[in-house]
Short mmCIF file of C-alpha atoms and ligand atoms in Angstrom, two decimals:
data_model
loop_
_atom_site.label_atom_id
_atom_site.label_comp_id
_atom_site.label_asym_id
_atom_site.label_seq_id
_atom_site.Cartn_x
_atom_site.Cartn_y
_atom_site.Cartn_z
CA MET P 1 24.88 6.79 13.09
CA ASN P 2 21.98 8.38 14.69
CA THR P 3 19.15 6.54 12.96
CA HIS P 4 15.67 7.85 12.53
CA ILE P 5 13.29 5.97 12.95
CA ILE P 6 10.78 6.33 11.04
CA ASP P 7 7.45 6.48 12.69
CA GLY P 8 4.70 5.14 10.30
CA ARG P 9 1.66 5.67 12.74
CA ALA P 10 2.70 9.33 13.25
CA HIS P 11 2.75 10.08 10.21
CA ALA P 12 -0.75 8.18 9.76
CA ALA P 13 -2.31 10.00 12.29
CA ALA P 14 -1.37 13.36 10.94
CA LEU P 15 -2.54 12.49 7.43
CA LYS P 16 -6.12 10.65 8.89
CA ALA P 17 -7.02 14.15 10.30
CA ARG P 18 -6.58 16.07 7.54
CA VAL P 19 -8.46 13.46 5.42
CA ARG P 20 -11.04 14.21 8.54
CA MET P 21 -11.33 17.98 7.61
CA GLY P 22 -11.27 17.05 3.53
CA VAL P 23 -14.26 14.73 4.47
CA GLU P 24 -16.03 17.90 6.35
CA THR P 25 -15.57 19.91 4.01
CA LEU P 26 -17.18 17.35 1.78
CA LYS P 27 -19.79 16.77 3.81
CA ALA P 28 -20.73 20.54 3.67
CA ARG P 29 -21.17 20.42 0.07
CA GLY P 30 -23.88 17.25 0.85
CA VAL P 31 -21.49 14.45 0.06
CA ARG P 32 -21.35 11.41 2.04
CA PRO P 33 -18.37 9.93 1.00
CA ARG P 34 -19.08 6.19 1.02
CA LEU P 35 -16.42 3.03 1.02
CA ALA P 36 -17.47 -0.18 -0.09
CA ALA P 37 -15.53 -3.10 0.92
CA ILE P 38 -15.54 -6.90 -0.53
CA LEU P 39 -14.04 -9.80 1.17
CA VAL P 40 -14.41 -13.19 -0.37
CA GLY P 41 -14.14 -16.14 2.20
CA ASP P 42 -13.16 -16.44 5.48
CA ASP P 43 -9.04 -16.00 5.66
CA PRO P 44 -8.62 -14.84 9.50
CA ALA P 45 -6.05 -11.57 8.37
CA SER P 46 -8.24 -10.44 5.66
CA HIS P 47 -10.84 -10.14 7.67
CA ILE P 48 -8.39 -8.28 10.64
CA TYR P 49 -7.66 -6.23 7.57
CA VAL P 50 -10.99 -5.16 6.64
CA LYS P 51 -12.23 -4.88 9.93
CA SER P 52 -9.61 -2.34 11.22
CA LYS P 53 -10.08 -0.60 7.55
CA CYS P 54 -14.03 0.05 8.25
CA LEU P 55 -12.85 1.62 11.86
CA GLN P 56 -10.61 3.58 10.41
CA CYS P 57 -12.67 4.83 7.67
CA GLU P 58 -15.62 5.68 10.36
CA GLU P 59 -12.79 7.58 12.51
CA VAL P 60 -12.71 10.28 9.95
CA GLY P 61 -16.06 10.34 9.02
CA ILE P 62 -16.35 7.66 5.84
CA THR P 63 -19.18 5.41 5.56
CA PRO P 64 -17.96 2.31 5.29
CA SER P 65 -19.64 -0.70 3.74
CA PRO P 66 -18.34 -4.05 3.57
CA HIS P 67 -20.22 -6.99 1.97
CA TYR P 68 -18.91 -10.28 3.41
CA LEU P 69 -19.41 -13.28 0.72
CA PRO P 70 -18.63 -16.68 1.37
CA LYS P 71 -15.41 -18.85 0.06
CA ASP P 72 -17.29 -20.94 -2.43
CA THR P 73 -19.09 -17.81 -4.27
CA SER P 74 -19.17 -17.77 -8.09
CA SER P 75 -17.28 -15.87 -10.38
CA GLU P 76 -20.62 -14.39 -11.82
CA ALA P 77 -21.68 -13.12 -8.48
CA LEU P 78 -18.74 -11.20 -7.22
CA LEU P 79 -18.23 -9.53 -10.70
CA SER P 80 -22.66 -8.66 -10.32
CA LEU P 81 -21.73 -7.25 -6.93
CA ILE P 82 -18.87 -5.09 -8.04
CA ARG P 83 -20.79 -4.16 -11.25
CA ALA P 84 -23.72 -2.67 -9.04
CA LEU P 85 -21.45 -0.96 -6.78
CA GLY P 86 -19.99 0.53 -10.02
CA GLU P 87 -23.83 2.20 -10.62
CA ASP P 88 -24.48 3.11 -7.49
CA ASP P 89 -23.89 6.62 -7.07
CA SER P 90 -23.48 6.63 -3.27
CA VAL P 91 -20.63 4.65 -3.25
CA HIS P 92 -18.03 6.40 -4.17
CA GLY P 93 -14.48 4.00 -3.85
CA ILE P 94 -14.18 -0.23 -4.18
CA LEU P 95 -11.80 -2.58 -2.05
CA LEU P 96 -11.66 -5.65 -3.28
CA GLN P 97 -9.91 -7.23 -0.62
CA LEU P 98 -7.16 -9.60 -1.69
CA PRO P 99 -6.31 -12.46 -1.86
CA LEU P 100 -9.51 -13.97 -3.33
CA PRO P 101 -10.09 -17.77 -3.02
CA PRO P 102 -7.84 -19.73 -5.12
CA HIS P 103 -11.22 -20.32 -8.08
CA LEU P 104 -10.70 -16.63 -8.21
CA GLU P 105 -8.56 -15.06 -10.69
CA ALA P 106 -7.97 -11.52 -8.80
CA SER P 107 -6.83 -9.42 -11.89
CA ARG P 108 -10.30 -10.36 -13.67
CA PHE P 109 -12.44 -8.60 -10.84
CA ILE P 110 -9.98 -5.94 -10.54
CA GLU P 111 -10.91 -4.71 -13.62
CA ALA P 112 -14.38 -4.85 -13.12
CA ILE P 113 -13.84 -2.34 -10.37
CA VAL P 114 -14.99 1.67 -12.31
CA PRO P 115 -11.79 3.45 -12.90
CA HIS P 116 -12.84 6.35 -10.54
CA LYS P 117 -13.71 4.03 -7.83
CA ASP P 118 -10.62 2.22 -8.00
CA VAL P 119 -9.50 3.55 -4.32
CA ASP P 120 -6.41 0.74 -4.98
CA GLY P 121 -5.37 2.45 -7.98
CA LEU P 122 -4.99 -1.16 -9.47
CA THR P 123 -6.84 -1.37 -12.46
CA THR P 124 -4.71 -1.04 -15.49
CA TYR P 125 -6.26 2.42 -16.35
CA GLN P 126 -5.23 3.96 -13.23
CA MET P 127 -1.37 2.06 -13.16
CA GLY P 128 -1.32 3.32 -17.29
CA ARG P 129 -1.54 7.14 -15.84
CA LEU P 130 1.17 6.54 -12.99
CA MET P 131 3.60 4.65 -15.52
CA SER P 132 2.65 7.58 -18.21
CA GLY P 133 2.94 10.46 -15.40
CA GLN P 134 -0.36 11.44 -15.40
CA GLU P 135 -2.49 12.19 -12.22
CA GLY P 136 -4.76 9.31 -10.74
CA LEU P 137 -5.29 7.46 -7.72
CA ILE P 138 -2.04 5.92 -6.88
CA PRO P 139 -2.01 2.23 -5.02
CA CYS P 140 -2.27 3.18 -1.15
CA THR P 141 1.17 1.06 -0.03
CA PRO P 142 3.81 2.62 -2.61
CA LYS P 143 1.62 6.24 -2.10
CA GLY P 144 2.14 5.66 1.73
CA CYS P 145 5.87 4.45 1.24
CA LEU P 146 6.70 7.62 -0.83
CA HIS P 147 5.40 9.76 1.83
CA LEU P 148 7.43 8.27 4.42
CA ILE P 149 10.55 8.47 1.95
CA GLN P 150 10.04 12.37 1.82
CA SER P 151 9.61 12.77 5.39
CA VAL P 152 12.99 12.16 5.60
CA SER P 153 13.99 13.05 2.20
CA PRO P 154 12.61 15.54 0.31
CA GLU P 155 14.80 15.79 -2.77
CA LEU P 156 14.66 12.13 -4.96
CA LYS P 157 16.26 13.88 -7.84
CA GLY P 158 19.70 11.72 -8.28
CA GLN P 159 19.30 9.39 -5.96
CA HIS P 160 19.20 6.20 -6.82
CA ALA P 161 16.83 3.98 -5.51
CA VAL P 162 16.25 0.34 -5.62
CA VAL P 163 13.00 -1.69 -5.13
CA VAL P 164 12.83 -4.84 -3.76
CA GLY P 165 10.33 -6.65 -5.39
CA ARG P 166 8.08 -6.49 -8.54
CA SER P 167 4.40 -6.92 -7.37
CA ARG P 168 1.42 -5.28 -9.44
CA LEU P 169 0.34 -4.74 -6.10
CA VAL P 170 3.74 -3.15 -4.56
CA GLY P 171 7.25 -3.30 -6.23
CA THR P 172 5.92 -1.94 -10.01
CA PRO P 173 4.12 1.00 -9.10
CA MET P 174 6.45 1.69 -6.54
CA ALA P 175 9.15 1.81 -9.46
CA ASN P 176 7.28 4.20 -10.81
CA LEU P 177 6.44 6.61 -8.38
CA LEU P 178 9.94 6.78 -8.03
CA LEU P 179 10.90 7.44 -11.11
CA SER P 180 7.84 9.84 -11.38
CA GLN P 181 10.13 11.86 -8.77
CA ASP P 182 13.40 11.63 -10.82
CA ALA P 183 14.70 8.90 -9.03
CA THR P 184 17.70 6.96 -10.71
CA LEU P 185 15.74 3.20 -10.47
CA SER P 186 17.07 0.05 -10.25
CA VAL P 187 14.91 -3.55 -9.43
CA VAL P 188 15.53 -6.49 -8.23
CA HIS P 189 13.87 -9.69 -7.75
CA LEU P 190 13.52 -13.13 -7.44
CA ALA P 191 15.35 -13.98 -10.88
CA THR P 192 18.20 -11.73 -10.22
CA LYS P 193 21.50 -12.59 -9.52
CA ASP P 194 23.57 -11.24 -6.47
CA PRO P 195 21.03 -8.99 -5.52
CA TRP P 196 22.99 -7.35 -2.52
CA THR P 197 25.20 -5.80 -5.43
CA ILE P 198 22.31 -3.80 -6.50
CA THR P 199 20.81 -2.99 -3.47
CA ARG P 200 24.42 -1.81 -1.67
CA GLN P 201 23.76 1.14 -3.76
CA ALA P 202 20.61 2.11 -2.87
CA ASP P 203 19.93 5.64 -1.74
CA ILE P 204 16.52 4.99 -0.71
CA LEU P 205 16.11 0.78 -0.63
CA VAL P 206 12.05 -0.35 -0.81
CA VAL P 207 12.16 -3.86 0.16
CA ALA P 208 8.53 -5.76 -0.67
CA ALA P 209 9.79 -9.92 -0.94
CA GLY P 210 7.68 -11.24 1.54
CA SER P 211 10.48 -12.51 2.79
CA PRO P 212 11.65 -12.31 6.18
CA HIS P 213 14.66 -10.93 6.98
CA LEU P 214 15.90 -11.27 3.47
CA VAL P 215 17.91 -8.22 3.79
CA LYS P 216 21.04 -8.19 6.29
CA ALA P 217 23.27 -5.49 7.04
CA ASP P 218 25.88 -5.98 4.39
CA TRP P 219 23.08 -5.68 1.71
CA VAL P 220 22.17 -1.74 2.59
CA LYS P 221 24.90 1.12 1.93
CA GLU P 222 25.74 3.43 5.11
CA GLY P 223 23.40 6.04 5.61
CA ALA P 224 20.62 4.74 3.38
CA VAL P 225 16.50 5.35 3.85
CA VAL P 226 15.29 1.98 3.89
CA ILE P 227 11.43 1.58 3.89
CA ASP P 228 10.36 -2.25 4.76
CA VAL P 229 7.07 -3.41 3.29
CA GLY P 230 7.38 -6.84 4.26
CA ILE P 231 5.07 -8.41 6.60
CA THR P 232 5.33 -11.81 7.17
CA ALA P 233 3.51 -13.27 10.65
CA ARG P 234 4.90 -16.21 12.57
CA VAL P 235 3.46 -17.90 15.63
CA GLU P 236 5.76 -19.35 18.20
CA GLY P 237 5.03 -20.89 21.69
CA GLY P 238 1.16 -19.23 21.21
CA VAL P 239 2.88 -15.69 20.35
CA ARG P 240 1.66 -14.08 17.19
CA THR P 241 4.73 -11.76 15.35
CA LEU P 242 5.05 -9.78 12.71
CA MET P 243 8.52 -10.27 10.58
CA GLY P 244 9.53 -7.76 7.94
CA ASP P 245 11.18 -8.51 5.00
CA VAL P 246 14.83 -6.32 6.79
CA ALA P 247 16.57 -7.55 9.55
CA PHE P 248 16.04 -4.40 11.68
CA ASP P 249 18.35 -4.71 14.56
CA GLU P 250 21.13 -5.60 12.57
CA VAL P 251 20.50 -2.96 9.27
CA ALA P 252 19.21 -0.10 11.39
CA PRO P 253 22.34 0.95 12.76
CA LYS P 254 23.98 1.91 9.75
CA VAL P 255 21.11 3.96 8.23
CA LYS P 256 19.97 7.01 7.89
CA ALA P 257 16.55 6.24 8.63
CA ILE P 258 14.32 2.99 8.53
CA THR P 259 10.64 1.88 8.65
CA PRO P 260 9.76 -0.83 11.74
CA VAL P 261 7.53 -3.92 11.18
CA PRO P 262 5.22 -3.14 12.50
CA GLY P 263 4.39 0.57 12.87
CA GLY P 264 6.14 1.59 9.79
CA VAL P 265 4.85 1.20 6.34
CA GLY P 266 1.58 -0.78 7.55
CA PRO P 267 -0.32 2.51 9.21
CA MET P 268 0.58 4.30 6.03
CA THR P 269 -1.47 2.01 3.95
CA VAL P 270 -4.58 2.61 5.10
CA ALA P 271 -4.17 6.29 5.60
CA CYS P 272 -3.64 6.45 2.25
CA LEU P 273 -6.55 4.09 1.47
CA LEU P 274 -8.98 6.88 3.40
CA GLU P 275 -7.56 9.76 1.02
CA ASN P 276 -7.83 7.89 -1.89
CA THR P 277 -11.53 7.45 -0.91
CA LEU P 278 -11.91 10.80 -0.49
CA ILE P 279 -10.54 12.09 -3.89
CA CYS P 280 -13.16 8.97 -5.72
CA ALA P 281 -15.81 11.35 -3.67
CA GLY P 282 -14.62 14.93 -5.47
CA GLY P 283 -12.63 16.17 -2.55
CA THR P 284 -9.02 16.98 -1.45
CA LEU P 285 -7.23 17.08 1.09
CA PRO P 286 -6.22 20.38 3.39
CA PRO P 287 -2.81 21.27 3.25
CA CYS P 288 -0.44 20.63 5.70
CA ALA P 289 -0.96 22.60 9.57
P1 NAD M 1 4.40 -10.75 -3.81
O1 NAD M 1 4.99 -12.43 -3.52
O2 NAD M 1 2.96 -10.72 -4.89
O3 NAD M 1 5.56 -10.44 -5.18
C1 NAD M 1 6.93 -10.87 -4.04
C2 NAD M 1 8.25 -10.15 -4.96
O4 NAD M 1 9.43 -9.39 -4.51
C3 NAD M 1 7.69 -10.96 -6.37
O5 NAD M 1 8.54 -9.62 -7.46
C4 NAD M 1 9.07 -11.30 -6.21
O6 NAD M 1 10.26 -11.30 -7.43
C5 NAD M 1 10.03 -10.52 -5.37
N1 NAD M 1 11.31 -11.54 -4.65
C6 NAD M 1 10.54 -12.46 -3.15
N2 NAD M 1 11.81 -12.91 -2.87
C7 NAD M 1 12.69 -12.07 -3.28
C8 NAD M 1 13.87 -12.58 -3.15
N3 NAD M 1 14.68 -13.69 -2.67
N4 NAD M 1 14.80 -11.36 -3.50
C9 NAD M 1 14.56 -10.75 -4.33
N5 NAD M 1 13.56 -10.44 -4.56
C10 NAD M 1 12.15 -11.36 -4.38
O7 NAD M 1 4.15 -10.37 -2.34
P2 NAD M 1 3.45 -8.49 -2.44
O8 NAD M 1 1.76 -8.56 -2.69
O9 NAD M 1 4.20 -7.09 -3.60
O10 NAD M 1 3.98 -8.13 -0.67
C11 NAD M 1 5.29 -8.15 -0.75
C12 NAD M 1 5.47 -8.03 1.00
O11 NAD M 1 4.57 -6.93 1.38
C13 NAD M 1 4.49 -9.06 1.56
O12 NAD M 1 5.34 -9.55 2.85
C14 NAD M 1 3.15 -8.66 2.24
O13 NAD M 1 2.71 -8.83 2.85
C15 NAD M 1 3.87 -7.22 2.31
N6 NAD M 1 2.80 -6.00 1.91
C16 NAD M 1 2.81 -5.25 3.09
C17 NAD M 1 1.32 -3.96 3.10
C18 NAD M 1 1.90 -2.98 3.89
O14 NAD M 1 0.58 -2.63 4.03
N7 NAD M 1 2.69 -2.93 5.04
C19 NAD M 1 0.90 -3.93 1.27
C20 NAD M 1 1.37 -4.78 0.85
C21 NAD M 1 1.67 -5.90 1.09
#
């Protein structure tokens, strides 16, 4: 099969160019979009992610405001920062980098973000809007995945979409987003018996399990569109590699289109974060050129 390797970096660059134009329009109206990013602790991967998000904010004209807190930060201190940022009119979006240290229960702090600044779309308010088919801030990774899916399969009506994983961050909002596009939906997760019997039926397969190379060629239907959200870092002989949830080499020859890891979903997640920040600041994306 002539497989299309979906270039997430190229799609992200195109989206970021449109965000940049949207930001310029806002600035001409006197609004300077600002994204506050909160990072608690010293997890090296989280530091890399926040640094990259801040750099990419600058690329599109959004002002980043990183807040680095020590790993023993108290609940009260974190809550008071989130509330202060919620009340600060110069801040348009609030990003809470996950995971938090074990003594801080993420859902409590996510809920403290004022919904109109919830750039990750993770508050119950924004999730509820997505689940009830209302417009709102859509979680960045699922939003990026839908963009990539529609780049190769614009019409999802009548297609069977299967999502592997049901997390609050990815799987559950992804499932709702696919339903909103009139796809027929199945979700498989850790408790699903013989998940490959379901994934094999997928026209669209989105995998967000965090289990490297879980999906093999015999899990996938010929001609499917496969989106690999998984990222697991492995260090072997001092070399760090990123592994997806899909065994790319054996799955790619069988399918119509597939995302690589790295260079697939990851760049789109950040581009969608920038788009959500633009929306929070009252801006809109200009149409595609
Ligand atoms: P999670 O651990 O919160 O959820 C994983 C889900 O997958 C669970 O619902 C679990 O039931 C299911 N699952 C796990 N193993 C399974 C198996 N063997 N069979 C069927 N279902 C299984 O993880 P998450 O936050 O949803 O993230 C998933 C993956 O996506 C991780 O690798 C994460 O690093 C990656 N991720 C990537 C991006 C990106 O921008 N590319 C963003 C977020 C998460």
